[in-house]
mmCIF file of C-alpha atoms and ligand atoms in Angstrom:
data_model
loop_
_atom_site.group_PDB
_atom_site.id
_atom_site.type_symbol
_atom_site.label_atom_id
_atom_site.label_comp_id
_atom_site.label_asym_id
_atom_site.label_seq_id
_atom_site.Cartn_x
_atom_site.Cartn_y
_atom_site.Cartn_z
ATOM 1 C CA UNK A 1240 19.038 13.648 -47.571
ATOM 2 C CA UNK A 1241 19.296 11.378 -45.052
ATOM 3 C CA UNK A 1242 16.024 9.292 -44.036
ATOM 4 C CA UNK A 1243 13.148 11.193 -44.447
ATOM 5 C CA UNK A 1244 11.940 14.670 -42.828
ATOM 6 C CA UNK A 1245 10.619 13.059 -39.368
ATOM 7 C CA UNK A 1246 12.485 15.072 -36.565
ATOM 8 C CA UNK A 1247 11.258 13.982 -33.524
ATOM 9 C CA UNK A 1248 13.934 15.585 -31.442
ATOM 10 C CA UNK A 1249 12.002 19.029 -32.306
ATOM 11 C CA UNK A 1250 10.176 18.140 -29.348
ATOM 12 C CA UNK A 1251 12.930 17.840 -27.291
ATOM 13 C CA UNK A 1252 14.712 20.979 -28.085
ATOM 14 C CA UNK A 1253 15.031 22.899 -24.901
ATOM 15 C CA UNK A 1254 13.134 22.348 -21.416
ATOM 16 C CA UNK A 1255 9.930 24.684 -21.513
ATOM 17 C CA UNK A 1256 9.042 22.337 -24.999
ATOM 18 C CA UNK A 1257 9.526 19.376 -23.210
ATOM 19 C CA UNK A 1258 7.323 20.243 -20.508
ATOM 20 C CA UNK A 1259 4.944 21.592 -22.682
ATOM 21 C CA UNK A 1260 4.524 17.990 -24.147
ATOM 22 C CA UNK A 1261 5.128 16.033 -20.999
ATOM 23 C CA UNK A 1262 2.394 13.244 -21.006
ATOM 24 C CA UNK A 1263 2.505 11.737 -17.366
ATOM 25 C CA UNK A 1264 2.323 13.911 -13.969
ATOM 26 C CA UNK A 1265 3.011 12.424 -10.880
ATOM 27 C CA UNK A 1266 1.763 14.598 -7.787
ATOM 28 C CA UNK A 1267 1.475 14.512 -3.900
ATOM 29 C CA UNK A 1268 -2.077 13.845 -4.269
ATOM 30 C CA UNK A 1269 -2.046 10.726 -5.768
ATOM 31 C CA UNK A 1270 0.636 9.137 -3.188
ATOM 32 C CA UNK A 1271 -0.007 7.340 -0.205
ATOM 33 C CA UNK A 1272 2.537 6.661 2.839
ATOM 34 C CA UNK A 1273 2.431 3.928 4.718
ATOM 35 C CA UNK A 1274 3.623 3.734 8.313
ATOM 36 C CA UNK A 1275 4.015 1.248 10.925
ATOM 37 C CA UNK A 1276 2.859 1.318 14.458
ATOM 38 C CA UNK A 1277 4.209 0.470 17.617
ATOM 39 C CA UNK A 1278 3.099 0.408 21.007
ATOM 40 C CA UNK A 1279 5.367 3.025 23.105
ATOM 41 C CA UNK A 1280 3.922 6.401 21.962
ATOM 42 C CA UNK A 1281 7.312 8.507 21.973
ATOM 43 C CA UNK A 1282 8.765 5.501 19.732
ATOM 44 C CA UNK A 1283 10.319 6.093 16.372
ATOM 45 C CA UNK A 1284 12.280 3.146 15.826
ATOM 46 C CA UNK A 1285 14.574 2.208 12.929
ATOM 47 C CA UNK A 1286 13.941 -1.035 11.063
ATOM 48 C CA UNK A 1287 16.870 -3.121 9.746
ATOM 49 C CA UNK A 1288 17.272 -3.201 6.230
ATOM 50 C CA UNK A 1289 14.470 -0.564 5.574
ATOM 51 C CA UNK A 1290 16.379 2.602 5.218
ATOM 52 C CA UNK A 1291 14.822 5.716 6.520
ATOM 53 C CA UNK A 1292 11.317 3.900 7.548
ATOM 54 C CA UNK A 1293 10.535 3.688 10.867
ATOM 55 C CA UNK A 1294 8.218 2.078 13.503
ATOM 56 C CA UNK A 1295 6.153 4.957 15.194
ATOM 57 C CA UNK A 1296 4.771 5.642 18.432
ATOM 58 C CA UNK A 1297 1.155 7.585 17.999
ATOM 59 C CA UNK A 1298 2.514 10.581 19.644
ATOM 60 C CA UNK A 1299 5.440 10.943 17.292
ATOM 61 C CA UNK A 1300 3.451 9.651 14.122
ATOM 62 C CA UNK A 1301 0.682 12.281 15.147
ATOM 63 C CA UNK A 1302 3.495 15.028 14.964
ATOM 64 C CA UNK A 1303 4.618 13.706 11.648
ATOM 65 C CA UNK A 1304 1.685 13.959 9.556
ATOM 66 C CA UNK A 1305 1.080 17.393 11.143
ATOM 67 C CA UNK A 1306 4.255 17.988 9.039
ATOM 68 C CA UNK A 1307 3.477 16.032 6.180
ATOM 69 C CA UNK A 1308 0.070 17.938 5.912
ATOM 70 C CA UNK A 1309 1.880 20.977 5.732
ATOM 71 C CA UNK A 1310 4.465 20.042 3.140
ATOM 72 C CA UNK A 1311 1.197 18.793 0.817
ATOM 73 C CA UNK A 1312 0.937 14.942 1.688
ATOM 74 C CA UNK A 1313 -2.453 14.137 3.011
ATOM 75 C CA UNK A 1314 -2.926 10.337 2.543
ATOM 76 C CA UNK A 1315 -1.784 7.575 4.483
ATOM 77 C CA UNK A 1316 -2.061 3.889 5.056
ATOM 78 C CA UNK A 1317 -1.412 2.022 8.624
ATOM 79 C CA UNK A 1318 -0.279 -0.935 9.689
ATOM 80 C CA UNK A 1319 -0.705 -2.493 13.323
ATOM 81 C CA UNK A 1320 2.254 -4.616 14.914
ATOM 82 C CA UNK A 1321 1.782 -6.659 17.731
ATOM 83 C CA UNK A 1322 4.385 -8.001 20.432
ATOM 84 C CA UNK A 1323 5.128 -11.620 20.206
ATOM 85 C CA UNK A 1324 3.160 -12.524 23.363
ATOM 86 C CA UNK A 1325 -0.026 -10.847 21.837
ATOM 87 C CA UNK A 1326 0.135 -13.140 19.052
ATOM 88 C CA UNK A 1327 -1.858 -16.444 18.819
ATOM 89 C CA UNK A 1328 -3.175 -18.970 16.621
ATOM 90 C CA UNK A 1329 -6.421 -17.053 15.736
ATOM 91 C CA UNK A 1330 -4.744 -13.614 15.643
ATOM 92 C CA UNK A 1331 -7.729 -12.067 18.067
ATOM 93 C CA UNK A 1332 -5.645 -9.111 18.778
ATOM 94 C CA UNK A 1333 -5.929 -8.212 14.881
ATOM 95 C CA UNK A 1334 -9.373 -6.703 16.052
ATOM 96 C CA UNK A 1335 -8.766 -5.694 19.597
ATOM 97 C CA UNK A 1336 -10.676 -2.574 20.178
ATOM 98 C CA UNK A 1337 -7.774 -1.493 22.300
ATOM 99 C CA UNK A 1338 -5.165 -2.497 19.985
ATOM 100 C CA UNK A 1339 -2.925 -0.196 18.677
ATOM 101 C CA UNK A 1340 -3.774 0.527 14.913
ATOM 102 C CA UNK A 1341 -7.459 1.137 16.337
ATOM 103 C CA UNK A 1342 -6.261 3.588 18.761
ATOM 104 C CA UNK A 1343 -4.263 5.319 16.582
ATOM 105 C CA UNK A 1344 -6.969 5.754 13.992
ATOM 106 C CA UNK A 1345 -9.282 7.483 16.682
ATOM 107 C CA UNK A 1346 -6.326 9.278 17.629
ATOM 108 C CA UNK A 1347 -5.523 10.698 13.945
ATOM 109 C CA UNK A 1348 -9.149 11.323 13.039
ATOM 110 C CA UNK A 1349 -9.953 13.151 16.063
ATOM 111 C CA UNK A 1350 -7.174 15.483 15.634
ATOM 112 C CA UNK A 1351 -7.170 15.557 11.827
ATOM 113 C CA UNK A 1352 -10.286 15.180 11.048
ATOM 114 C CA UNK A 1353 -11.046 15.517 7.010
ATOM 115 C CA UNK A 1354 -7.743 16.930 6.535
ATOM 116 C CA UNK A 1355 -6.430 13.587 6.005
ATOM 117 C CA UNK A 1356 -7.157 10.239 4.167
ATOM 118 C CA UNK A 1357 -6.825 7.852 6.406
ATOM 119 C CA UNK A 1358 -6.398 3.918 5.217
ATOM 120 C CA UNK A 1359 -6.090 1.119 7.307
ATOM 121 C CA UNK A 1360 -4.547 -2.719 6.745
ATOM 122 C CA UNK A 1361 -7.133 -5.308 7.607
ATOM 123 C CA UNK A 1362 -5.435 -8.922 8.189
ATOM 124 C CA UNK A 1363 -4.257 -10.965 10.075
ATOM 125 C CA UNK A 1364 -0.682 -11.833 9.637
ATOM 126 C CA UNK A 1365 0.843 -9.221 12.091
ATOM 127 C CA UNK A 1366 -1.280 -10.920 14.408
ATOM 128 C CA UNK A 1367 -0.753 -14.593 14.162
ATOM 129 C CA UNK A 1368 1.535 -17.123 15.561
ATOM 130 C CA UNK A 1369 1.959 -18.502 12.179
ATOM 131 C CA UNK A 1370 2.221 -15.526 10.669
ATOM 132 C CA UNK A 1371 -0.427 -16.289 7.947
ATOM 133 C CA UNK A 1372 -2.704 -13.686 6.608
ATOM 134 C CA UNK A 1373 -5.790 -16.088 7.573
ATOM 135 C CA UNK A 1374 -6.785 -18.724 9.913
ATOM 136 C CA UNK A 1375 -4.845 -22.162 9.785
ATOM 137 C CA UNK A 1376 -6.646 -25.369 10.364
ATOM 138 C CA UNK A 1377 -3.841 -28.241 9.885
ATOM 139 C CA UNK A 1378 -1.629 -27.094 6.981
ATOM 140 C CA UNK A 1379 -4.547 -25.378 5.605
ATOM 141 C CA UNK A 1380 -5.517 -21.991 5.132
ATOM 142 C CA UNK A 1381 -9.237 -21.858 6.108
ATOM 143 C CA UNK A 1382 -11.322 -19.032 3.652
ATOM 144 C CA UNK A 1383 -14.815 -18.607 5.044
ATOM 145 C CA UNK A 1384 -13.438 -18.653 9.075
ATOM 146 C CA UNK A 1385 -10.936 -16.132 8.188
ATOM 147 C CA UNK A 1386 -13.654 -13.578 6.369
ATOM 148 C CA UNK A 1387 -15.203 -13.579 9.808
ATOM 149 C CA UNK A 1388 -11.880 -12.321 11.727
ATOM 150 C CA UNK A 1389 -11.342 -9.828 9.061
ATOM 151 C CA UNK A 1390 -14.587 -8.434 8.977
ATOM 152 C CA UNK A 1391 -14.189 -7.963 12.506
ATOM 153 C CA UNK A 1392 -11.214 -6.357 11.997
ATOM 154 C CA UNK A 1393 -12.594 -4.130 9.291
ATOM 155 C CA UNK A 1394 -15.341 -2.996 11.716
ATOM 156 C CA UNK A 1395 -13.563 -2.242 14.638
ATOM 157 C CA UNK A 1396 -11.645 0.240 11.937
ATOM 158 C CA UNK A 1397 -14.803 1.900 10.530
ATOM 159 C CA UNK A 1398 -15.781 2.505 13.993
ATOM 160 C CA UNK A 1399 -12.839 4.220 14.911
ATOM 161 C CA UNK A 1400 -13.695 6.423 11.381
ATOM 162 C CA UNK A 1401 -10.846 5.164 9.092
ATOM 163 C CA UNK A 1402 -11.912 6.261 5.638
ATOM 164 C CA UNK A 1403 -10.503 3.574 3.673
ATOM 165 C CA UNK A 1404 -10.095 -0.119 5.094
ATOM 166 C CA UNK A 1405 -7.681 -1.996 2.511
ATOM 167 C CA UNK A 1406 -8.299 -5.935 3.064
ATOM 168 C CA UNK A 1407 -4.458 -7.430 1.981
ATOM 169 C CA UNK A 1408 -4.907 -11.241 2.992
ATOM 170 C CA UNK A 1409 -5.995 -12.266 -0.390
ATOM 171 C CA UNK A 1410 -8.787 -14.773 0.961
ATOM 172 C CA UNK A 1411 -12.184 -15.055 -1.554
ATOM 173 C CA UNK A 1412 -15.332 -13.022 -1.282
ATOM 174 C CA UNK A 1413 -13.318 -10.859 1.372
ATOM 175 C CA UNK A 1414 -14.025 -7.657 -0.208
ATOM 176 C CA UNK A 1415 -17.838 -8.515 -0.659
ATOM 177 C CA UNK A 1416 -18.051 -9.984 2.876
ATOM 178 C CA UNK A 1417 -16.602 -6.681 4.507
ATOM 179 C CA UNK A 1418 -19.352 -4.300 2.155
ATOM 180 C CA UNK A 1419 -21.956 -5.879 2.976
ATOM 181 C CA UNK A 1420 -20.949 -6.279 7.468
ATOM 182 C CA UNK A 1421 -20.113 -2.863 6.604
ATOM 183 C CA UNK A 1422 -22.902 -1.540 5.101
ATOM 184 C CA UNK A 1423 -25.243 -3.377 7.813
ATOM 185 C CA UNK A 1424 -23.478 -1.528 10.543
ATOM 186 C CA UNK A 1425 -24.121 1.562 9.051
ATOM 187 C CA UNK A 1426 -20.980 2.442 7.344
ATOM 188 C CA UNK A 1427 -21.691 2.681 4.098
ATOM 189 C CA UNK A 1428 -19.565 5.545 3.948
ATOM 190 C CA UNK A 1429 -16.297 3.901 4.441
ATOM 191 C CA UNK A 1430 -14.368 2.804 1.074
ATOM 192 C CA UNK A 1431 -12.816 -0.357 0.592
ATOM 193 C CA UNK A 1432 -9.544 -0.383 -1.425
ATOM 194 C CA UNK A 1433 -9.027 -4.087 -2.605
ATOM 195 C CA UNK A 1434 -5.357 -5.673 -2.770
ATOM 196 C CA UNK A 1435 -6.955 -6.867 -5.909
ATOM 197 C CA UNK A 1436 -4.070 -8.516 -7.978
ATOM 198 C CA UNK A 1437 -1.340 -9.364 -4.951
ATOM 199 C CA UNK A 1438 0.945 -11.583 -5.982
ATOM 200 C CA UNK A 1439 3.202 -13.997 -3.971
ATOM 201 C CA UNK A 1440 6.764 -11.876 -4.563
ATOM 202 C CA UNK A 1441 9.942 -11.595 -3.414
ATOM 203 C CA UNK A 1442 9.792 -7.785 -2.545
ATOM 204 C CA UNK A 1443 8.137 -8.062 0.567
ATOM 205 C CA UNK A 1444 11.679 -8.325 2.387
ATOM 206 C CA UNK A 1445 12.026 -5.241 4.528
ATOM 207 C CA UNK A 1446 8.148 -5.121 5.308
ATOM 208 C CA UNK A 1447 8.208 -8.433 7.059
ATOM 209 C CA UNK A 1448 11.188 -7.060 8.497
ATOM 210 C CA UNK A 1449 9.199 -4.042 10.112
ATOM 211 C CA UNK A 1450 5.967 -6.197 11.278
ATOM 212 C CA UNK A 1451 7.880 -9.315 12.161
ATOM 213 C CA UNK A 1452 5.172 -11.067 9.842
ATOM 214 C CA UNK A 1453 7.216 -13.787 7.622
ATOM 215 C CA UNK A 1454 4.868 -16.540 7.812
ATOM 216 C CA UNK A 1455 5.623 -20.360 8.609
ATOM 217 C CA UNK A 1456 5.775 -21.691 5.152
ATOM 218 C CA UNK A 1457 4.630 -19.657 2.088
ATOM 219 C CA UNK A 1458 1.883 -17.806 0.904
ATOM 220 C CA UNK A 1459 1.344 -19.309 -2.345
ATOM 221 C CA UNK A 1460 -2.245 -20.889 -1.499
ATOM 222 C CA UNK A 1461 -3.577 -16.992 -1.488
ATOM 223 C CA UNK A 1462 -1.292 -14.922 -2.866
ATOM 224 C CA UNK A 1463 -0.820 -15.151 -6.656
ATOM 225 C CA UNK A 1464 2.206 -16.678 -8.829
ATOM 226 C CA UNK A 1465 3.599 -13.967 -10.550
ATOM 227 C CA UNK A 1466 3.714 -16.645 -13.901
ATOM 228 C CA UNK A 1467 -0.308 -15.437 -14.392
ATOM 229 C CA UNK A 1468 -2.144 -12.665 -15.433
ATOM 230 C CA UNK A 1469 -5.324 -14.059 -16.988
ATOM 231 C CA UNK A 1470 -6.108 -14.824 -13.084
ATOM 232 C CA UNK A 1471 -5.890 -11.038 -12.306
ATOM 233 C CA UNK A 1472 -8.261 -10.258 -14.339
ATOM 234 C CA UNK A 1473 -10.644 -12.663 -13.152
ATOM 235 C CA UNK A 1474 -9.616 -11.281 -9.334
ATOM 236 C CA UNK A 1475 -10.644 -7.648 -10.814
ATOM 237 C CA UNK A 1476 -13.932 -8.852 -12.198
ATOM 238 C CA UNK A 1477 -14.890 -10.037 -8.686
ATOM 239 C CA UNK A 1478 -13.680 -7.269 -6.909
ATOM 240 C CA UNK A 1479 -15.701 -5.020 -8.952
ATOM 241 C CA UNK A 1480 -18.656 -6.989 -8.420
ATOM 242 C CA UNK A 1481 -17.989 -7.279 -4.946
ATOM 243 C CA UNK A 1482 -17.916 -3.300 -4.341
ATOM 244 C CA UNK A 1483 -14.570 -2.754 -4.136
ATOM 245 C CA UNK A 1484 -14.276 1.303 -4.690
ATOM 246 C CA UNK A 1485 -10.789 1.033 -5.380
ATOM 247 C CA UNK A 1486 -8.443 -1.913 -6.770
ATOM 248 C CA UNK A 1487 -4.767 -2.442 -6.573
ATOM 249 C CA UNK A 1488 -2.010 -4.131 -8.167
ATOM 250 C CA UNK A 1489 0.591 -5.070 -5.802
ATOM 251 C CA UNK A 1490 3.850 -5.258 -6.129
ATOM 252 C CA UNK A 1491 4.240 -2.439 -8.921
ATOM 253 C CA UNK A 1492 7.295 -2.037 -10.844
ATOM 254 C CA UNK A 1493 7.583 -5.472 -11.945
ATOM 255 C CA UNK A 1494 3.975 -5.549 -12.734
ATOM 256 C CA UNK A 1495 3.572 -2.824 -14.882
ATOM 257 C CA UNK A 1496 1.524 -5.003 -17.632
ATOM 258 C CA UNK A 1497 -0.972 -6.163 -15.027
ATOM 259 C CA UNK A 1498 -1.447 -2.123 -13.670
ATOM 260 C CA UNK A 1499 -2.059 -1.133 -17.390
ATOM 261 C CA UNK A 1500 -4.600 -3.947 -18.022
ATOM 262 C CA UNK A 1501 -6.130 -3.121 -14.819
ATOM 263 C CA UNK A 1502 -6.645 0.740 -16.211
ATOM 264 C CA UNK A 1503 -7.933 -0.530 -19.383
ATOM 265 C CA UNK A 1504 -10.735 -2.480 -17.626
ATOM 266 C CA UNK A 1505 -11.470 -1.016 -14.445
ATOM 267 C CA UNK A 1506 -14.634 1.157 -13.655
ATOM 268 C CA UNK A 1507 -13.035 2.190 -10.562
ATOM 269 C CA UNK A 1508 -9.496 3.897 -9.838
ATOM 270 C CA UNK A 1509 -6.367 1.816 -10.015
ATOM 271 C CA UNK A 1510 -3.962 1.947 -7.019
ATOM 272 C CA UNK A 1511 -0.178 0.486 -7.128
ATOM 273 C CA UNK A 1512 1.442 -0.437 -3.984
ATOM 274 C CA UNK A 1513 5.376 0.040 -4.707
ATOM 275 C CA UNK A 1514 6.540 -2.378 -1.947
ATOM 276 C CA UNK A 1515 9.267 -2.544 0.509
ATOM 277 C CA UNK A 1516 11.877 -4.135 -1.633
ATOM 278 C CA UNK A 1517 11.394 -1.447 -4.577
ATOM 279 C CA UNK A 1518 12.036 1.272 -2.240
ATOM 280 C CA UNK A 1519 15.113 -0.049 -0.478
ATOM 281 C CA UNK A 1520 16.591 -1.249 -3.847
ATOM 282 C CA UNK A 1521 16.580 2.378 -4.661
ATOM 283 C CA UNK A 1522 17.974 3.505 -1.273
ATOM 284 C CA UNK A 1523 21.174 0.782 -1.608
ATOM 285 C CA UNK A 1524 21.633 1.982 -5.282
ATOM 286 C CA UNK A 1525 22.178 5.370 -3.968
ATOM 287 C CA UNK A 1526 24.177 4.125 -0.976
ATOM 288 C CA UNK A 1527 26.475 2.225 -3.663
ATOM 289 C CA UNK A 1528 26.846 5.638 -5.136
ATOM 290 C CA UNK A 1529 25.347 4.212 -8.256
ATOM 291 C CA UNK A 1530 22.224 6.408 -8.864
ATOM 292 C CA UNK A 1531 20.915 9.534 -7.277
ATOM 293 C CA UNK A 1532 18.114 8.561 -5.176
ATOM 294 C CA UNK A 1533 15.956 11.067 -5.884
ATOM 295 C CA UNK A 1534 16.194 10.614 -9.830
ATOM 296 C CA UNK A 1535 15.646 6.635 -9.396
ATOM 297 C CA UNK A 1536 12.606 7.230 -7.153
ATOM 298 C CA UNK A 1537 10.632 9.684 -9.576
ATOM 299 C CA UNK A 1538 11.563 7.460 -12.541
ATOM 300 C CA UNK A 1539 10.183 4.626 -10.933
ATOM 301 C CA UNK A 1540 7.212 6.423 -9.438
ATOM 302 C CA UNK A 1541 6.520 8.353 -12.736
ATOM 303 C CA UNK A 1542 6.653 4.651 -14.819
ATOM 304 C CA UNK A 1543 4.353 3.171 -12.414
ATOM 305 C CA UNK A 1544 1.482 6.529 -13.377
ATOM 306 C CA UNK A 1545 2.288 5.744 -17.031
ATOM 307 C CA UNK A 1546 1.371 2.077 -16.843
ATOM 308 C CA UNK A 1547 -1.951 3.717 -15.602
ATOM 309 C CA UNK A 1548 -1.954 4.081 -12.150
ATOM 310 C CA UNK A 1549 -4.435 6.877 -10.608
ATOM 311 C CA UNK A 1550 -2.813 6.112 -7.012
ATOM 312 C CA UNK A 1551 0.777 5.277 -6.054
ATOM 313 C CA UNK A 1552 1.291 3.399 -2.174
ATOM 314 C CA UNK A 1553 4.826 3.984 -1.705
ATOM 315 C CA UNK A 1554 7.825 4.412 1.098
ATOM 316 C CA UNK A 1555 9.127 7.472 -0.829
ATOM 317 C CA UNK A 1556 5.808 10.086 -0.526
ATOM 318 C CA UNK A 1557 6.948 11.493 2.729
ATOM 319 C CA UNK A 1558 10.584 12.295 1.713
ATOM 320 C CA UNK A 1559 8.936 13.550 -1.544
ATOM 321 C CA UNK A 1560 6.935 16.008 -0.010
ATOM 322 C CA UNK A 1561 9.833 16.909 3.132
ATOM 323 C CA UNK A 1562 12.332 17.361 0.506
ATOM 324 C CA UNK A 1563 10.043 18.558 -2.115
ATOM 325 C CA UNK A 1564 10.967 16.485 -5.087
ATOM 326 C CA UNK A 1565 8.453 17.568 -7.467
ATOM 327 C CA UNK A 1566 8.866 21.521 -7.161
HETATM 328 C C1 PBG B 64 0.429 -9.025 3.937
HETATM 329 C C2 PBG B 64 1.445 -7.892 3.321
HETATM 330 C C3 PBG B 64 2.433 -7.742 2.672
HETATM 331 C C4 PBG B 64 2.923 -6.269 2.178
HETATM 332 C C5 PBG B 64 1.765 -5.816 2.682
HETATM 333 N N1 PBG B 64 0.744 -6.467 3.662
HETATM 334 C C6 PBG B 64 3.232 -9.062 2.495
HETATM 335 C C7 PBG B 64 3.354 -10.106 2.886
HETATM 336 O O1 PBG B 64 3.548 -10.260 3.876
HETATM 337 O O2 PBG B 64 2.919 -11.194 2.126
HETATM 338 C C8 PBG B 64 4.005 -6.104 1.856
HETATM 339 C C9 PBG B 64 4.321 -4.960 1.584
HETATM 340 C C10 PBG B 64 5.699 -4.102 1.538
HETATM 341 O O3 PBG B 64 6.472 -5.062 1.230
HETATM 342 O O4 PBG B 64 5.973 -3.016 1.468
HETATM 343 N N2 PBG B 64 -0.747 -8.744 4.201
HETATM 344 ZN ZN1 ZN B 65 -1.406 -10.378 5.497
#
């Protein structure tokens, strides 16, 4: 006899047996699709280096989301954008009530009400002339003054009816600050999805192209060093204590260990943001004929779920829905 009588292959013998013992499921309910907004209501502008992703005008986006809903996709994360002429040192366009993002939130929630879950990005980088996520004095990013601006932005979004505010700036104490402010103003039902461990990563290129938000210098004094894990656990403790409703790891694929660690320690749902370059790498592989797009995308997203993510933010969500990749 060769070896022993252990034969794991019995459990792989045919498709139905394999289905029966599958450990990880990926479902549209767990996916959030990011969308970028732009000012012209009829726009659907392609973005250089970000295949199949667009800057949307509100009229076009509204139609797109209507289609997404019929295909089973219901959750969206919106990013605003500012024209270069609207940007300034203080990023004041971020909390302009008539801005493209607050207006879009209002329109979409009026139209779709609770048949969508709408999240909004809360950050200054698309609106500051220096491109940083916080306010700058000299060469320093000012933590506490930034909280005031971020709080205003979150409040404007809450007033427009957003379901979830998602602060992506990585300033200290922004979750607690925003929670207190929203509660004081009567928005105790607005959720906060915290970018808890957001790394200073090389995977953000196509996104920065989309928003024109590349910073002068880098984000190393606020985003985390990709060499660190213990530090992420500290951020997790703080965000939970400050009242985050969901905690997030970003990027996802190169950070599966962080996702797993969060899942083991978190008392709230764990989200993972599979970022722009993770998406674009799959697109480029497929374009070169080196992989089948659908299969590679589903493998990556399933791995992120297997690591422990309850929720995944992915640019593939609308394609998965429209192409029926999970059917
Ligand atoms: C910054 C922000 C970034 C992303 C979303 N918000 C990264 C950055 O510019 O540092 C990246 C998302 C992606 O690449 O898909 N607030
Ligand atoms: Zn930012």
